[in-house]
CSV table of C-alpha atoms in Angstrom, one decimal:
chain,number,residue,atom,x,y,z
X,24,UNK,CA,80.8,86.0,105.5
X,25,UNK,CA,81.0,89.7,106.4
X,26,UNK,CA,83.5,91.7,104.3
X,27,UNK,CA,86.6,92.5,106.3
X,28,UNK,CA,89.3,94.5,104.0
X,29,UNK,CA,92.2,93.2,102.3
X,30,UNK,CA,95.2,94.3,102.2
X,31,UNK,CA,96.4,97.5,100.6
X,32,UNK,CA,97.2,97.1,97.4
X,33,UNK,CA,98.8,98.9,95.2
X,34,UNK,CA,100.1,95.5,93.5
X,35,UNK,CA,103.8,94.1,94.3
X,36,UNK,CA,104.2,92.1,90.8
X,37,UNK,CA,105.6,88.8,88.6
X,38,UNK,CA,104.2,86.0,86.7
X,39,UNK,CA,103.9,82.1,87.2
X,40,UNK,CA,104.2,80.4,83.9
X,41,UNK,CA,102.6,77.0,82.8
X,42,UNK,CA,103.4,73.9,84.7
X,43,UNK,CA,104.8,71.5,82.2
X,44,UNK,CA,102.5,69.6,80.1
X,45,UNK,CA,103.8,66.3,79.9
X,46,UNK,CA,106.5,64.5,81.5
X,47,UNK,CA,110.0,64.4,79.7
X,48,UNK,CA,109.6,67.9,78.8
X,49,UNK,CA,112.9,70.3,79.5
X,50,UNK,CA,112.7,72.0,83.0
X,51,UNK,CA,114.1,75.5,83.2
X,52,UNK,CA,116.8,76.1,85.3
X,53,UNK,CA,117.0,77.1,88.6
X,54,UNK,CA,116.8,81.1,89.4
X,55,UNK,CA,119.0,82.5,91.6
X,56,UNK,CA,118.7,82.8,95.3
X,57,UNK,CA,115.6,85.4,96.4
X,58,UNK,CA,117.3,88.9,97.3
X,59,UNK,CA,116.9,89.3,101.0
X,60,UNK,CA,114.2,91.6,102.3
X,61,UNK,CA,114.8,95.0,103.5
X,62,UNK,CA,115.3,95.3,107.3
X,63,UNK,CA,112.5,97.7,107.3
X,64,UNK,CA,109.4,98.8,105.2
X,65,UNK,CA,110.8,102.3,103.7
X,66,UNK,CA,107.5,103.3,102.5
X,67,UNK,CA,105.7,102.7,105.7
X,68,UNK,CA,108.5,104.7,107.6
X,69,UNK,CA,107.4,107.8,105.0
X,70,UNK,CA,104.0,107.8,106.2
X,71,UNK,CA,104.9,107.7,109.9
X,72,UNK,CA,107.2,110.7,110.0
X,73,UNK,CA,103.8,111.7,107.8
X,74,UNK,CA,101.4,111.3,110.0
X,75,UNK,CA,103.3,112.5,113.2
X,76,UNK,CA,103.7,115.8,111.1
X,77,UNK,CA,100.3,115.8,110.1
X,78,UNK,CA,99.1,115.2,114.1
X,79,UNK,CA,101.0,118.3,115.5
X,80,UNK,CA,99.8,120.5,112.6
X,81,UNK,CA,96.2,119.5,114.2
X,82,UNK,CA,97.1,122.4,116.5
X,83,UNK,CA,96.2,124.6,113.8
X,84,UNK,CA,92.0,125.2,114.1
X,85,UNK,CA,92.0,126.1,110.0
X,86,UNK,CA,94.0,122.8,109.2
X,87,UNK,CA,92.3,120.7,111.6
X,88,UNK,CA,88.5,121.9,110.3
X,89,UNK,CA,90.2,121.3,106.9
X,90,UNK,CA,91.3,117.8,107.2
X,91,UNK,CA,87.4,117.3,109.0
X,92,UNK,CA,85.9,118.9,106.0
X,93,UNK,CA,87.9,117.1,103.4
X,94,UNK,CA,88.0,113.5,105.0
X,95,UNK,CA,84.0,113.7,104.7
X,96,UNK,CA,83.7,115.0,101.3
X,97,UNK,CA,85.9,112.4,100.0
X,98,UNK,CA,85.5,109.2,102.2
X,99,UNK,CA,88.2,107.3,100.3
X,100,UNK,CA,91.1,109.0,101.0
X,101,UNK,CA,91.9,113.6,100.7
X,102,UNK,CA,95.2,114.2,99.2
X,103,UNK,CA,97.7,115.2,101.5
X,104,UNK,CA,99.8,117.8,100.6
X,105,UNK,CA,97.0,120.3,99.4
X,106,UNK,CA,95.5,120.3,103.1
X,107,UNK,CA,97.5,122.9,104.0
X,108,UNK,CA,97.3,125.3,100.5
X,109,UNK,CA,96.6,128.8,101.0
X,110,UNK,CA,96.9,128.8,105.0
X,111,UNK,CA,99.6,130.8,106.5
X,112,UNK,CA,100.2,129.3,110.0
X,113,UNK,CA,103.5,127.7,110.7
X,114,UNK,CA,101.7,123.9,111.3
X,115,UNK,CA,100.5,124.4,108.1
X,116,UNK,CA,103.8,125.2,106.5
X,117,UNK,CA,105.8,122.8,108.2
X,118,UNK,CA,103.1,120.0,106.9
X,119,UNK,CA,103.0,121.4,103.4
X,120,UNK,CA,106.8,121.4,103.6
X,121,UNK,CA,106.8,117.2,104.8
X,122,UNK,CA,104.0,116.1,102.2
X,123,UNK,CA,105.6,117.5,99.7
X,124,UNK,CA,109.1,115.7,100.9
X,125,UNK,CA,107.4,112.6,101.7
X,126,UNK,CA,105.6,112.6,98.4
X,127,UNK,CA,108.6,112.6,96.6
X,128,UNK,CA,110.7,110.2,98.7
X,129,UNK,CA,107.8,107.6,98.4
X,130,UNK,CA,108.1,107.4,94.9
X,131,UNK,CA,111.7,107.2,95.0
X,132,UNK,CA,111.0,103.9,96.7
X,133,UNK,CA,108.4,103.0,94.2
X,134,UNK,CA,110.9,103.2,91.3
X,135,UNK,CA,108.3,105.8,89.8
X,136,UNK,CA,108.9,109.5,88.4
X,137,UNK,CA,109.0,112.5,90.6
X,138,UNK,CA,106.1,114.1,88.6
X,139,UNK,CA,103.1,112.0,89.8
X,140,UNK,CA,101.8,114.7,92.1
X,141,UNK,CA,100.5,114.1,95.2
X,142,UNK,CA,100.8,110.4,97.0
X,143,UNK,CA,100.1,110.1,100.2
X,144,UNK,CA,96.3,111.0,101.6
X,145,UNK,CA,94.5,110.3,104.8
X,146,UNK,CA,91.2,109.0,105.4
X,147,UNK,CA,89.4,108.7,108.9
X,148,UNK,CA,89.7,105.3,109.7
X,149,UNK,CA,86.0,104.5,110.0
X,150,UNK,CA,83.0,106.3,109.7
X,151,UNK,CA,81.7,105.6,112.8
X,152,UNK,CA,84.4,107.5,114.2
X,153,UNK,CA,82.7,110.9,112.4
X,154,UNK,CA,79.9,111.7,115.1
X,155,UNK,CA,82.8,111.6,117.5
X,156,UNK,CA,85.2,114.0,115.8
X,157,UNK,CA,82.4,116.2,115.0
X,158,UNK,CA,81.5,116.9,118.5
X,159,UNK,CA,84.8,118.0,119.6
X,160,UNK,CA,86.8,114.7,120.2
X,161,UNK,CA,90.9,115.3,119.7
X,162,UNK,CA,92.0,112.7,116.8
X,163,UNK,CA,95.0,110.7,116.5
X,164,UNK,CA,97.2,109.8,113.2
X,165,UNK,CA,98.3,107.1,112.4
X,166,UNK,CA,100.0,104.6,109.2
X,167,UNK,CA,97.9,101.9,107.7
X,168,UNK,CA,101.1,100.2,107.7
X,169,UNK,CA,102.1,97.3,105.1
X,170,UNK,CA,102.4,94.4,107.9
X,171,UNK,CA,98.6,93.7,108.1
X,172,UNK,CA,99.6,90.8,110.8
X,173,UNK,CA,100.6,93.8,113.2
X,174,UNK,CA,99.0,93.5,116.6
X,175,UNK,CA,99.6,96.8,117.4
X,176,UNK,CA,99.4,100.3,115.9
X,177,UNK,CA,101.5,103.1,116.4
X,178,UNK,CA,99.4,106.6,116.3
X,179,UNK,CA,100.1,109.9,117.6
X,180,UNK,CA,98.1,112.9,119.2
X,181,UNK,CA,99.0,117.2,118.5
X,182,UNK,CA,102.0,116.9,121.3
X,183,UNK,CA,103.8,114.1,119.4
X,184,UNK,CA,102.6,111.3,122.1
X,185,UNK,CA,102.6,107.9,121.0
X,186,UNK,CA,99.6,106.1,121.9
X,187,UNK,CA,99.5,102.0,120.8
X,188,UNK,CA,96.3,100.6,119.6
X,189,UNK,CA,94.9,97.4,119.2
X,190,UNK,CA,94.9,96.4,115.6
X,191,UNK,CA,92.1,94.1,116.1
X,192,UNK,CA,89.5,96.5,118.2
X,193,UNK,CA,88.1,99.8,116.5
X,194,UNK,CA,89.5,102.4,118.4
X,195,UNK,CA,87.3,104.6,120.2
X,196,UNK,CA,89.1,107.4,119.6
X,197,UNK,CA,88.6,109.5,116.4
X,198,UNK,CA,91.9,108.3,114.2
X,199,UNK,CA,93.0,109.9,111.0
X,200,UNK,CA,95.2,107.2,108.8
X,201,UNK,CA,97.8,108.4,106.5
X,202,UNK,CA,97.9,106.1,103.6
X,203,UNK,CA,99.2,105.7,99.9
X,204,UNK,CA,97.1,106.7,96.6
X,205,UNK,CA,97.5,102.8,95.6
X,206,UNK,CA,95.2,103.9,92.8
X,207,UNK,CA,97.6,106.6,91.1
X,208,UNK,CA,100.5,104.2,92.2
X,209,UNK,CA,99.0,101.2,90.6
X,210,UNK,CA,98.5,102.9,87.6
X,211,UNK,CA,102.0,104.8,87.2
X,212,UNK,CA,103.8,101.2,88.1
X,213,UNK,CA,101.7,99.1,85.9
X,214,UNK,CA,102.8,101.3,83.1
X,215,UNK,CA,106.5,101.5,84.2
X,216,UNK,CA,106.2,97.8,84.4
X,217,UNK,CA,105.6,97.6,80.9
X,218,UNK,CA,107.6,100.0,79.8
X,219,UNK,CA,110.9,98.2,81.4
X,220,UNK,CA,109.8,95.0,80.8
X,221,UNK,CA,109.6,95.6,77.1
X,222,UNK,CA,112.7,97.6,77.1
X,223,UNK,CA,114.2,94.2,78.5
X,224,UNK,CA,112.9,92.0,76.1
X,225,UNK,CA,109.8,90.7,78.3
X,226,UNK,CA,106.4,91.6,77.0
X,227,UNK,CA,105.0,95.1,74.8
X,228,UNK,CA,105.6,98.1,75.4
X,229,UNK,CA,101.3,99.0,75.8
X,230,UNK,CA,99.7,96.6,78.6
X,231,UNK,CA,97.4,93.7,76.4
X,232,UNK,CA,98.9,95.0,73.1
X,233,UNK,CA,97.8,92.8,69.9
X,234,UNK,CA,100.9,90.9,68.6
X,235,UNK,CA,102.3,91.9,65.4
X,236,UNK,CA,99.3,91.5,62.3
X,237,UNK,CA,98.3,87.9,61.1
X,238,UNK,CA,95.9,86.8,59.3
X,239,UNK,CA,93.8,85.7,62.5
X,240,UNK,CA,94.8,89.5,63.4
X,241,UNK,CA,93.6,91.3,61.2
X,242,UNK,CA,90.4,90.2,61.3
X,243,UNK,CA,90.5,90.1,65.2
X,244,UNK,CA,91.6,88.2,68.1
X,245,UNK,CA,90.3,85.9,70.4
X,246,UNK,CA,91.0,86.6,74.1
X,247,UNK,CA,89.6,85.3,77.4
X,248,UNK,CA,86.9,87.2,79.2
X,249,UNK,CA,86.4,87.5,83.5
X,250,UNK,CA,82.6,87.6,83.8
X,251,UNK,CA,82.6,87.3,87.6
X,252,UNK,CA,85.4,87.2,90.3
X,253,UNK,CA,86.0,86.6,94.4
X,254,UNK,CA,88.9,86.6,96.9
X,255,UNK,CA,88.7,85.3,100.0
X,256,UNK,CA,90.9,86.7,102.9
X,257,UNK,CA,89.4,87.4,106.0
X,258,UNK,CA,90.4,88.8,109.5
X,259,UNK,CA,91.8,91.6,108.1
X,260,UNK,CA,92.4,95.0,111.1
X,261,UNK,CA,90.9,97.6,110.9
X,262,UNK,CA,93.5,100.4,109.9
X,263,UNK,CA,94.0,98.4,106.4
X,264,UNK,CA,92.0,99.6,103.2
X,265,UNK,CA,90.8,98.7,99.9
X,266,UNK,CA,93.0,97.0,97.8
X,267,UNK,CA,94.4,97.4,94.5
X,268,UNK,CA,94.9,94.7,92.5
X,269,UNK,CA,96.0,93.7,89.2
X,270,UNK,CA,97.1,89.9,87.3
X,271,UNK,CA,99.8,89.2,85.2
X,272,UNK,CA,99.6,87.1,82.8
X,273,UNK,CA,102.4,85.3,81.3
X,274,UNK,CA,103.4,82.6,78.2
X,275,UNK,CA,105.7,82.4,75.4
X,276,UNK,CA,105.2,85.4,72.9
X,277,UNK,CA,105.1,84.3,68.9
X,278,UNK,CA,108.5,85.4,68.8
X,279,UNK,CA,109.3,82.6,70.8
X,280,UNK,CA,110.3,84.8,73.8
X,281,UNK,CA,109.2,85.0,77.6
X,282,UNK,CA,106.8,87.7,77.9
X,283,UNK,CA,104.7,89.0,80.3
X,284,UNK,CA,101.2,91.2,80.3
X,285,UNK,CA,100.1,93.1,83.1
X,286,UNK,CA,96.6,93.9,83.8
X,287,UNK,CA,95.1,96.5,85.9
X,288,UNK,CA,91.7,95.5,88.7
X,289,UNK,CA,91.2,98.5,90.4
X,290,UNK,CA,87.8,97.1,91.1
X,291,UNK,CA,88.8,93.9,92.9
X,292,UNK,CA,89.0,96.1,96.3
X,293,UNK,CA,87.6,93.7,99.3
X,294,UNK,CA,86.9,90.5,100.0
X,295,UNK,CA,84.1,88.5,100.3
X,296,UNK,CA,82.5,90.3,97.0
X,297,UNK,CA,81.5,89.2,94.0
X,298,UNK,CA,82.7,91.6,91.1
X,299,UNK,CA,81.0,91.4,87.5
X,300,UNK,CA,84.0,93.4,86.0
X,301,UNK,CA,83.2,91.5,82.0
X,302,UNK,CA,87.0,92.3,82.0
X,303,UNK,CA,89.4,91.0,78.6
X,304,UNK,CA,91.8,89.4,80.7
X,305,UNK,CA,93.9,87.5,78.0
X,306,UNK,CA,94.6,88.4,74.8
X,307,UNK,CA,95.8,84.8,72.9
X,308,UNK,CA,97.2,86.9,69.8
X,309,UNK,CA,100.1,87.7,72.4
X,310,UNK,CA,101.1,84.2,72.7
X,311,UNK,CA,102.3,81.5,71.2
X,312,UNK,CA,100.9,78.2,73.0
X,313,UNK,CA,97.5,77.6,73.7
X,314,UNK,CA,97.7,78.1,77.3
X,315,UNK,CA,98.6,81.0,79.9
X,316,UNK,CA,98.8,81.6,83.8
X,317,UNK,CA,97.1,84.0,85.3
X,318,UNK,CA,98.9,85.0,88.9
X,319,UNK,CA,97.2,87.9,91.1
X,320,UNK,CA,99.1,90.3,93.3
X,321,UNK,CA,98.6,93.4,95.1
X,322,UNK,CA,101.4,96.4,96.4
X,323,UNK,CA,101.9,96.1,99.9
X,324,UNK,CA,103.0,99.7,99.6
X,325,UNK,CA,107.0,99.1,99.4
X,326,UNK,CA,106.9,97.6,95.8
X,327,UNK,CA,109.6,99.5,93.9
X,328,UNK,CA,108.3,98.9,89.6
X,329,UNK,CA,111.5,99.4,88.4
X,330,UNK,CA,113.7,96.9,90.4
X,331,UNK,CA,110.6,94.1,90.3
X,332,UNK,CA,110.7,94.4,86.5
X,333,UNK,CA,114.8,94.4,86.4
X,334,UNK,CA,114.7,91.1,88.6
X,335,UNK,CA,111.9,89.7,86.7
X,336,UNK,CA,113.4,89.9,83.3
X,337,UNK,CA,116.6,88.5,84.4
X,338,UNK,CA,115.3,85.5,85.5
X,339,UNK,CA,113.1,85.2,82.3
X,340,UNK,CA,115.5,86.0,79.5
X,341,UNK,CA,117.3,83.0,80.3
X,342,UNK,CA,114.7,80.8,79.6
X,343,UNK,CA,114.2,79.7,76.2
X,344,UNK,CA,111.3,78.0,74.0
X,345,UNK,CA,112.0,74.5,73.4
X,346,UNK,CA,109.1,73.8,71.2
X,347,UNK,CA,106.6,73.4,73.8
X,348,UNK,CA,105.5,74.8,77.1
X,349,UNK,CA,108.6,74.3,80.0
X,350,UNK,CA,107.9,75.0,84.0
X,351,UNK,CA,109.2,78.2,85.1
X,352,UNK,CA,107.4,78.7,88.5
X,353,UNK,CA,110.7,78.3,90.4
X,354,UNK,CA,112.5,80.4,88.5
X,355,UNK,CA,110.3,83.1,88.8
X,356,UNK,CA,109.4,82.7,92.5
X,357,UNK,CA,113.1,82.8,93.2
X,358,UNK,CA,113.4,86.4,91.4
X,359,UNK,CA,110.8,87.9,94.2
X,360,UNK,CA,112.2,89.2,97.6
X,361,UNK,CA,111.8,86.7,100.0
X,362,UNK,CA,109.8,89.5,102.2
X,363,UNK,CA,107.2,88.9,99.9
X,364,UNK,CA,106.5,85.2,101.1
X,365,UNK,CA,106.6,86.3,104.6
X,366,UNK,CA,105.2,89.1,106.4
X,367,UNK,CA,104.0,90.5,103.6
X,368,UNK,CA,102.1,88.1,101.5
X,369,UNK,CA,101.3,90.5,97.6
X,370,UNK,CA,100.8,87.3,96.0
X,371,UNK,CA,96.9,86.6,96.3
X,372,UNK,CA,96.2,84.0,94.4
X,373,UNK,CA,97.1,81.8,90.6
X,374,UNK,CA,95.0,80.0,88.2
X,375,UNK,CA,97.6,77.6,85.8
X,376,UNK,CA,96.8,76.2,83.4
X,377,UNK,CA,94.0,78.7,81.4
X,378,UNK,CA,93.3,78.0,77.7
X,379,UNK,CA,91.8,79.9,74.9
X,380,UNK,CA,89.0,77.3,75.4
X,381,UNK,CA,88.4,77.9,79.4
X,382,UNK,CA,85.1,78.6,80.3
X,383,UNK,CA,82.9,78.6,83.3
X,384,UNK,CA,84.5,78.7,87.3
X,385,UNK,CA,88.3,78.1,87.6
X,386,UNK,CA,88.8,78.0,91.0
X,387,UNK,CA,92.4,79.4,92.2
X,388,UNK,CA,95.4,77.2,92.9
X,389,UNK,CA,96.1,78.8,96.5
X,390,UNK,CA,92.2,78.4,96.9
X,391,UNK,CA,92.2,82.2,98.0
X,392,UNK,CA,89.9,82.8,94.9
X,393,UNK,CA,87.7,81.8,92.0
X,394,UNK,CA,87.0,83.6,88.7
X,395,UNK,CA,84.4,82.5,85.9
X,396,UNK,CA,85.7,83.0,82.2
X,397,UNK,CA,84.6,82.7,78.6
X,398,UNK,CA,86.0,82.8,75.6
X,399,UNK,CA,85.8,86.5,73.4
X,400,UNK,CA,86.2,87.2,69.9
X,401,UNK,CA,87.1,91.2,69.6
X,402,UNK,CA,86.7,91.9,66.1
X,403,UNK,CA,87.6,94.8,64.3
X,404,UNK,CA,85.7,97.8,63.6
């Protein structure tokens, strides 16, 4: 199977808890009634007005040699808003003016602080396309988009022309994408996360902290090690990137309490490839029970930390320990936006069920995935 991209990530988020383990064991009630999507993506409208700015700047010979310059030295992905540093023409001002709004505005509708820096960046969409560009060819901009099911693309040449592409066929055409730093978002929203979901009730303030000290603690802890991991998703277009991922996993704390651990992947980028991360992905000092799920998502760009954690919590905090482990998929499910079971599918994959004692291939519930695990004992120094 050749490796066709996922979506972007940059890691919408919640947790599935354990089915129950028995029957006759209590059910948790029913969440409430999934908020209703947004009419549009606001993130993804951001990056258009970006990338229509960013085409008529083109105009300018210093930007546009720039933006060559800097898309080939970093392949990935140049930062936006510095493109335009230190030149003087009005294109460059007017771009450096609308990164620098655009920046701020996206992570207004991330939930995140307005101190992150730069957000947005733009790649050329495939390296093919370089021989083109550098003999001369005029590019178009366009948004990678969140709606990876899109048929079409919207891009846009130095006049502010529209031109539709096929979001199935590599364009001929040189074409610049405007697209998020999922990477710095990832990692600013895991720790907001955290943060709120702690300062609900829901989890540790520090991602994977040890639980409070035991005697099993002190000496150590035992936790759950991925030695090797896959997702499967194929047919992705060609305007969509790497991914970035991340898993939360989720159980009854000692206290007795709902809690939830998030866990960053950066690595887990495309499908179709093994990854040999040797990543700690549970720490069992956390929890209570002898069991966990594991639930994998990615951002589809739009995911705002804050709100996900507020709805999150709310559902959780109203479910209690009864002695033994109690189904709460529904009522976490039913705390997501129901756009994100539609056109914009962040949830990748689950595995329910994992034990302290798992080892070997668990293949996912949604069969999207597999992961091989082993128990670790991190002892300390």
């Amino acid at each position: 199977m050749s490796q066709s991209r996922l979506r972007r990530a940059v890691v919408a988020l919640t947790a599935l808890p354990l089915l129950a383990l028995g029957a006759g064991q209590a059910v948790a009630a029913p969440a409430p009634t999934p908020a209703p999507a947004p009419a549009a993506s606001k993130v993804t409208a951001i990056e258009d007005e970006a990338a229509r700015t960013l085409a008529a700047s083109l105009t300018d010979p210093a930007l546009r040699a720039r933006l060559r310059t800097a898309t080939a030295e970093t392949p990935a992905g140049a930062e936006l808003a510095p493109l335009a540093e230190g030149l003087t023409g009005t294109a460059a001002r007017t771009l450096a003016s609308a990164a620098a709004r655009a920046d701020r505005s996206v992570a207004a509708a991330k939930g995140l602080g307005a101190d992150l820096g730069p957000l947005l960046r733009v790649q050329l969409a495939d390296p093919s396309m370089r021989a083109a560009l550098d003999a001369g060819a005029a590019p178009l901009v366009a948004t990678a988009g969140t709606d990876e099911h899109a048929g079409t693309v919207r891009a846009y040449d130095t006049a502010g022309r529209v031109h539709i592409l096929d979001a199935r066929t590599l364009p001929t055409r040189p074409v610049y994408l405007v697209d998020l730093d999922t990477a710095k978002a990832l990692t600013a929203g895991i720790d907001l996360l955290q943060r709120e979901l702690a300062a609900r009730g829901v989890g540790s303030a520090a991602p994977s902290a040890p639980a409070a000290p035991s005697a099993q603690a002190a000496a150590g802890w035992w936790g759950t090690k991925i030695t090797s991991v896959e997702v499967n998703d194929d047919e992705e277009p060609w305007f969509k990137g790497a991914a970035e991922m991340f898993s939360l996993v989720s159980g009854f704390g000692p206290d007795g309490k709902v809690r939830v651990d998030s866990v960053a992947m950066p690595y887990l980028q495309y499908d179709g490839t093994v990854y040999y991360p040797n990543q700690i992905l549970v720490n069992w000092s956390n929890y209570k029970y002898n069991l966990a799920d594991v639930v994998l998502m990615e951002d589809d760009g739009d995911t705002n930390y804050l709100a996900l954690a507020q709805a999150v919590a709310a559902v959780l905090l109203t479910i209690a320990d009864q002695g033994a482990y109690i189904p709460l998929v529904n009522a976490v499910l039913a705390a997501l936006p129901s756009s994100w079971w539609t056109d914009d599918p962040d949830y990748v994959e689950s595995w329910y069920t994992l034990a302290r004692t798992s080892t070997g291939r668990l293949n996912g519930a949604r069969g999207n995935g597999w992961m091989t695990v082993e128990p670790y004992w991190v002892g300390q120094l």
